[in-house]
PDB file of C-alpha atoms in Angstrom:
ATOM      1  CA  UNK M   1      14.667  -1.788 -35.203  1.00  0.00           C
ATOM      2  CA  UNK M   2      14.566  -0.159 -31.763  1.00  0.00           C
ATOM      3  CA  UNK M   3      12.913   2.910 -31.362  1.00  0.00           C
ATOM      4  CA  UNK M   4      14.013   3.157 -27.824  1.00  0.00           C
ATOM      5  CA  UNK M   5      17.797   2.980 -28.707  1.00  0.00           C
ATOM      6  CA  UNK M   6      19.540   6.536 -28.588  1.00  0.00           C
ATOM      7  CA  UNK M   7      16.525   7.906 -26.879  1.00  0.00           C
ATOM      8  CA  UNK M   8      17.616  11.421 -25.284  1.00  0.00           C
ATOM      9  CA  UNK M   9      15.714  11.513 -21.934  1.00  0.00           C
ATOM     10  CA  UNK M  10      14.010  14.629 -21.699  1.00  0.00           C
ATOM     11  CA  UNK M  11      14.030  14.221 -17.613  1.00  0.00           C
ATOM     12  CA  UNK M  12      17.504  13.129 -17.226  1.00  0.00           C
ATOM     13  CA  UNK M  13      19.070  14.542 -20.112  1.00  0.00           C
ATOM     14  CA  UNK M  14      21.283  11.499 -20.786  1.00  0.00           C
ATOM     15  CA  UNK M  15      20.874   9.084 -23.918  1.00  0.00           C
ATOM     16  CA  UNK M  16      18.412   6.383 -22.405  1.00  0.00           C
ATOM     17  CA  UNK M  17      17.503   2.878 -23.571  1.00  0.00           C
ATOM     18  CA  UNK M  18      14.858   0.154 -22.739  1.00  0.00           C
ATOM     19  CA  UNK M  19      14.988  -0.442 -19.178  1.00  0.00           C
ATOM     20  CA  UNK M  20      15.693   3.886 -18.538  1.00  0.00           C
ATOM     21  CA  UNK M  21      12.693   4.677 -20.200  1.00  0.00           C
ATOM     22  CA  UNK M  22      10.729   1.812 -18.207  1.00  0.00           C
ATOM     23  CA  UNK M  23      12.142   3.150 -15.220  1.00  0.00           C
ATOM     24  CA  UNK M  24      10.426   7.134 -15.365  1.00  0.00           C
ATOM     25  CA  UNK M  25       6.959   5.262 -16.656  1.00  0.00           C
ATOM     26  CA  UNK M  26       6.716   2.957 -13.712  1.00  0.00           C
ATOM     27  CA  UNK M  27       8.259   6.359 -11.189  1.00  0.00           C
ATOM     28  CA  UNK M  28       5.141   7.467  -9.805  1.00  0.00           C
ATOM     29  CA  UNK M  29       5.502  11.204  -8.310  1.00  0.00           C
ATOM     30  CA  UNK M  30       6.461  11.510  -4.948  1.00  0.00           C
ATOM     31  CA  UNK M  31       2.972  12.205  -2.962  1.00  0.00           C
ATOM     32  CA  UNK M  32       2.396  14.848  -0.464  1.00  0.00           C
ATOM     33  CA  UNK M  33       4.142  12.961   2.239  1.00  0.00           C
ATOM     34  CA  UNK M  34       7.044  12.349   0.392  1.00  0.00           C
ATOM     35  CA  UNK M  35       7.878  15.634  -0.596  1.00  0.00           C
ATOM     36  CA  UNK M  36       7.452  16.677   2.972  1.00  0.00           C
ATOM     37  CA  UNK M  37       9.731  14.263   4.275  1.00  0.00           C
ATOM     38  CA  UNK M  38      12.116  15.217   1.654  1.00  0.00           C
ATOM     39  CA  UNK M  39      11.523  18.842   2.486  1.00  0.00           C
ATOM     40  CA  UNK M  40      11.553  18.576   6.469  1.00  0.00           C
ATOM     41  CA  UNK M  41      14.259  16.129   7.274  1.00  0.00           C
ATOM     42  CA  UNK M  42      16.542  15.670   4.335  1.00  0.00           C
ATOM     43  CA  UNK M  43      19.738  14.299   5.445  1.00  0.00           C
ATOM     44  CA  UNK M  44      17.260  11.133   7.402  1.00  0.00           C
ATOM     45  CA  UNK M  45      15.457  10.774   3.417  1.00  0.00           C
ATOM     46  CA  UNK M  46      19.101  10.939   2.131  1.00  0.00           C
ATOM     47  CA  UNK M  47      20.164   8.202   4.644  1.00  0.00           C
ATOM     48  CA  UNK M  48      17.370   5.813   3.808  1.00  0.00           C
ATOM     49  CA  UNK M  49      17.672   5.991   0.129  1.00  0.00           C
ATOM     50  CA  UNK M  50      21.383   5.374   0.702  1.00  0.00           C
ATOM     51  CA  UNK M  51      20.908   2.468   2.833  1.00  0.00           C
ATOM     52  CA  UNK M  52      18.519   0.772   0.225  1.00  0.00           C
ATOM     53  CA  UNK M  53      21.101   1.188  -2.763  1.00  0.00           C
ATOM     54  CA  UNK M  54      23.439  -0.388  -0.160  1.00  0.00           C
ATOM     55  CA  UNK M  55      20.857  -3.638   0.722  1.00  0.00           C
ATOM     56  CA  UNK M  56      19.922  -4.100  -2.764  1.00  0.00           C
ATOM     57  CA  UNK M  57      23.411  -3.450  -4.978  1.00  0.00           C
ATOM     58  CA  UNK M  58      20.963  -3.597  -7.882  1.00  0.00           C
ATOM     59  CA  UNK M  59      18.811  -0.469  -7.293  1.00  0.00           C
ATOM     60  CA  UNK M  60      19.793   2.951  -8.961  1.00  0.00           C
ATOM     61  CA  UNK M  61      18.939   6.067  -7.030  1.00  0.00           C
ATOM     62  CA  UNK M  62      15.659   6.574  -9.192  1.00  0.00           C
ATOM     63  CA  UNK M  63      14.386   3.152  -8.079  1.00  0.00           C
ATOM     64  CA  UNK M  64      15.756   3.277  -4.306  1.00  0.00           C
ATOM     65  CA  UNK M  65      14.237   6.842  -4.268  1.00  0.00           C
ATOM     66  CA  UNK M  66      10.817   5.220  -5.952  1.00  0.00           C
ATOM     67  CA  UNK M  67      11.197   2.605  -3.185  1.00  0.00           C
ATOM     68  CA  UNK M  68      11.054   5.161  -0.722  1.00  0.00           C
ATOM     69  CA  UNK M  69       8.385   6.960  -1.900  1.00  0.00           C
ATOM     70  CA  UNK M  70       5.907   4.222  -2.332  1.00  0.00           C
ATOM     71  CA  UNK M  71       6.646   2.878   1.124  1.00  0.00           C
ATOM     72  CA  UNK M  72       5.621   6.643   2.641  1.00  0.00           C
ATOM     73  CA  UNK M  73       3.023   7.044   0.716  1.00  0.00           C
ATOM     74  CA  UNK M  74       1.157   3.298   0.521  1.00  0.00           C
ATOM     75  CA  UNK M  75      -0.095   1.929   3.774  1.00  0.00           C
ATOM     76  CA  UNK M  76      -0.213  -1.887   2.176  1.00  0.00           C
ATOM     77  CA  UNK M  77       3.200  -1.257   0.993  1.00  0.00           C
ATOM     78  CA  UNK M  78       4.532  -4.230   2.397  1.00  0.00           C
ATOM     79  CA  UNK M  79       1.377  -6.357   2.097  1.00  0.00           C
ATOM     80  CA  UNK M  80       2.449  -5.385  -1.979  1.00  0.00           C
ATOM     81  CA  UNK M  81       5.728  -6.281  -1.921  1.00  0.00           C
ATOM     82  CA  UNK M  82       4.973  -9.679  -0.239  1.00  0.00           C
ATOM     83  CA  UNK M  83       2.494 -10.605  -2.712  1.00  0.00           C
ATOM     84  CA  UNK M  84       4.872  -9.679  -5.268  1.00  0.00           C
ATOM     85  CA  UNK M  85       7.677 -11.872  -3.717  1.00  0.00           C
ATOM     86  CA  UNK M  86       5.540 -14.914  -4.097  1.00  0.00           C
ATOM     87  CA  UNK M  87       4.355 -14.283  -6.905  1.00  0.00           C
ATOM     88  CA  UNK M  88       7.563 -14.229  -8.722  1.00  0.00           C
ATOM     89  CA  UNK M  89       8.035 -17.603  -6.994  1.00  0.00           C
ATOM     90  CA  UNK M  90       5.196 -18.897  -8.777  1.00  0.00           C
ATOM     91  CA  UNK M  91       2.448 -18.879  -6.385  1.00  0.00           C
ATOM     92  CA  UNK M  92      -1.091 -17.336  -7.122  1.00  0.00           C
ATOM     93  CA  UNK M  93      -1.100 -14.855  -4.301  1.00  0.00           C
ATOM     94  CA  UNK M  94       0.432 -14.475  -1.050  1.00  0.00           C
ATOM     95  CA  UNK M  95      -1.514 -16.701   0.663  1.00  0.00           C
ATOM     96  CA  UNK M  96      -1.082 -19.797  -1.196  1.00  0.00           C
ATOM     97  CA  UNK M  97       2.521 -18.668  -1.116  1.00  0.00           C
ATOM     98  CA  UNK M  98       2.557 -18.567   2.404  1.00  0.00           C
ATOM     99  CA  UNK M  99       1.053 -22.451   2.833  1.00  0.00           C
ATOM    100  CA  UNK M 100       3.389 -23.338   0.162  1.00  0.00           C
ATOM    101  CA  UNK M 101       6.527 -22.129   1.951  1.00  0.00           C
ATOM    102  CA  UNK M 102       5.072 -23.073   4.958  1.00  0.00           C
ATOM    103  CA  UNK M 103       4.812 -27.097   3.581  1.00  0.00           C
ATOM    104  CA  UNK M 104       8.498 -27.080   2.326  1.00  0.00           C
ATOM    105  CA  UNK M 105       9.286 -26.230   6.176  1.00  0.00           C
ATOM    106  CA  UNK M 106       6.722 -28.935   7.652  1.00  0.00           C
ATOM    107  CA  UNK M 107       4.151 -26.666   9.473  1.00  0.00           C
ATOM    108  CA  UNK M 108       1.959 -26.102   6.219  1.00  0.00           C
ATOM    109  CA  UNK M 109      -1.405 -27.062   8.118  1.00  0.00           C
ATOM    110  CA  UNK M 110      -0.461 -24.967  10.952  1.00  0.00           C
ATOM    111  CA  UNK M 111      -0.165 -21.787   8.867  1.00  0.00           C
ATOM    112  CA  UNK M 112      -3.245 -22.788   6.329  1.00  0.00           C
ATOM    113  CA  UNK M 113      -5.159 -22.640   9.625  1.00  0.00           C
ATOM    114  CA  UNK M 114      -4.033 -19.322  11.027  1.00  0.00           C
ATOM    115  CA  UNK M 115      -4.554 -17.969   7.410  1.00  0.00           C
ATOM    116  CA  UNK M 116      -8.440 -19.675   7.458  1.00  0.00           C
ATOM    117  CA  UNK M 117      -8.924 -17.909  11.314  1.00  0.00           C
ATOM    118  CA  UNK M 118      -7.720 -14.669   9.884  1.00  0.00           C
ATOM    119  CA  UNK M 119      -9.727 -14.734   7.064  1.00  0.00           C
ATOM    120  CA  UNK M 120     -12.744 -15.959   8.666  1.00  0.00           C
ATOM    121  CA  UNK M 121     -12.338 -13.441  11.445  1.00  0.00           C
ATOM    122  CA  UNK M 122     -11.980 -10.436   9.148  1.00  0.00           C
ATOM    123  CA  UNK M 123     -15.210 -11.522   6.985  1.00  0.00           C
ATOM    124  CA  UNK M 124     -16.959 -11.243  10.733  1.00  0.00           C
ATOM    125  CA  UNK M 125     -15.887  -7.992  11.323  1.00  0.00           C
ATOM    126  CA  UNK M 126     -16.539  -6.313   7.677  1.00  0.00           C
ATOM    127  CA  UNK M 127     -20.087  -8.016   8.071  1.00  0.00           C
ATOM    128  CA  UNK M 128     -20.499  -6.523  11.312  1.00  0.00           C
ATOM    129  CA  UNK M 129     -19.475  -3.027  10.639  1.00  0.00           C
ATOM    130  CA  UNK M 130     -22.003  -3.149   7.621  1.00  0.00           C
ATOM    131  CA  UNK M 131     -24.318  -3.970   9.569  1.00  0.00           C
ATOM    132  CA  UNK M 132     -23.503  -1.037  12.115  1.00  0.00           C
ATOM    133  CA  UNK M 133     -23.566   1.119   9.899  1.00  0.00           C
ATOM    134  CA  UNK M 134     -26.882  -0.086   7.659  1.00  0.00           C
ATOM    135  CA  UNK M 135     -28.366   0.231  11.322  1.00  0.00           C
ATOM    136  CA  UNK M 136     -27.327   3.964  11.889  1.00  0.00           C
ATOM    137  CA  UNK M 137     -28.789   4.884   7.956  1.00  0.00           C
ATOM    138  CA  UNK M 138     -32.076   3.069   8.999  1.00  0.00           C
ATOM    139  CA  UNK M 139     -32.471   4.670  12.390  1.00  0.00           C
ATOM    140  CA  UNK M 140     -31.755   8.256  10.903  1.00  0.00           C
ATOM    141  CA  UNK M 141     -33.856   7.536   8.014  1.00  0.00           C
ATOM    142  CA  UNK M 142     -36.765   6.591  10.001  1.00  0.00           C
ATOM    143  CA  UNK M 143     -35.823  10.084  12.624  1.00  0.00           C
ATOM    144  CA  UNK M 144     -35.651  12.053   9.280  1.00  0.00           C
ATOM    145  CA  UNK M 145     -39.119  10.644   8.024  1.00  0.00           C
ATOM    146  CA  UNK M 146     -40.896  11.555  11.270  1.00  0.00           C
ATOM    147  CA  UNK M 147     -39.417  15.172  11.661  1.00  0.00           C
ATOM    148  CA  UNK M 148     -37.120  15.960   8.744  1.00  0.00           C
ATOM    149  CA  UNK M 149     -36.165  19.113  11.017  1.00  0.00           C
ATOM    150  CA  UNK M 150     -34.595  17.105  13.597  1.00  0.00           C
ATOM    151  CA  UNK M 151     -30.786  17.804  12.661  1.00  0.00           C
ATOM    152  CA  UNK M 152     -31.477  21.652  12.335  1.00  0.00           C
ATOM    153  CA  UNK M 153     -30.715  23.069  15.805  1.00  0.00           C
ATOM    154  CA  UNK M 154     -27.579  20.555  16.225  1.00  0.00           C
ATOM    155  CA  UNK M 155     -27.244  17.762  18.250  1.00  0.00           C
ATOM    156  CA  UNK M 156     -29.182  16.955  20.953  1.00  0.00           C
ATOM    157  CA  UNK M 157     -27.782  17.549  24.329  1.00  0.00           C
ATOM    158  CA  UNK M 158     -28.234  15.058  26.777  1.00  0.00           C
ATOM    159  CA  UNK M 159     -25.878  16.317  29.317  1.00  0.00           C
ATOM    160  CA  UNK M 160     -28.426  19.632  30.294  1.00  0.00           C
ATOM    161  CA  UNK M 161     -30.277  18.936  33.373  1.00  0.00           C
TER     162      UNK M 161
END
């Protein structure tokens, strides 16, 4: 038997099954800057929760609304749907999915190797701002040793003349 069938939904109030009650446990609550674009500018939230039940026939309100939310709230938002497109076509992750695509249209080297620049590029820059930052802890640290009063009065100001 199905314990899920003839489930009253205590948030909608409606007899629920299956997929309804799926539907409030994946609904995260709206974050802070979704309730304040809800709250400030309602008819433009309306309007965009409207036009996604319109693209996607398939979305209810709760899920177009869900939509919504997640995309003001998450700044990888679409860097997560992307990786969840190719993933449901079978790829690891998005980058393989990328190549992948990219071979079925002929330029799969081409993209492979902007994907290996990227990559490479990015490592560069993390490892550089580690060691930026290692730098600044080992230059205070060794200030701090010498004269562990140094920060006290504020900043120095080199400006004064």
């Amino acid at each position: 038997t199905d314990a899920f069938v003839n489930y009253q939904c205590k948030i909608c109030n409606v007899k629920s099954n299956k997929e309804h009650v799926r539907l409030h446990a994946k609904k995260p609550f709206a974050g802070p800057i979704a309730k304040a674009k809800r709250q400030m500018d309602p008819d433009d939230y309306e309007r965009v929760v409207k036009e996604k039940m319109k693209q996607n026939r398939k979305l209810s309100r709760d899920e177009a609304e869900t939509d919504y939310n997640d995309f003001l709230e998450n700044p990888y938002y679409a860097l997560d749907k992307q990786e969840e497109y190719y993933k449901k076509l079978g790829y690891k992750d998005m980058y393989e999915g990328m190549i992948g695509e990219a071979e079925k249209e002929g330029n799969g080297d081409e993209v492979r190797e902007r994907i290996e620049t990227f990559q490479r590029n990015n490592k560069i820059k993390a490892a550089c701002v580690l060691v930026v930052v290692a730098s600044v802890y080992v230059y205070l640290k060794g200030l701090y040793d010498v004269d562990p009063t140094f920060l006290k009065q504020g900043l120095p100001n080199f400006n004064a003349r």
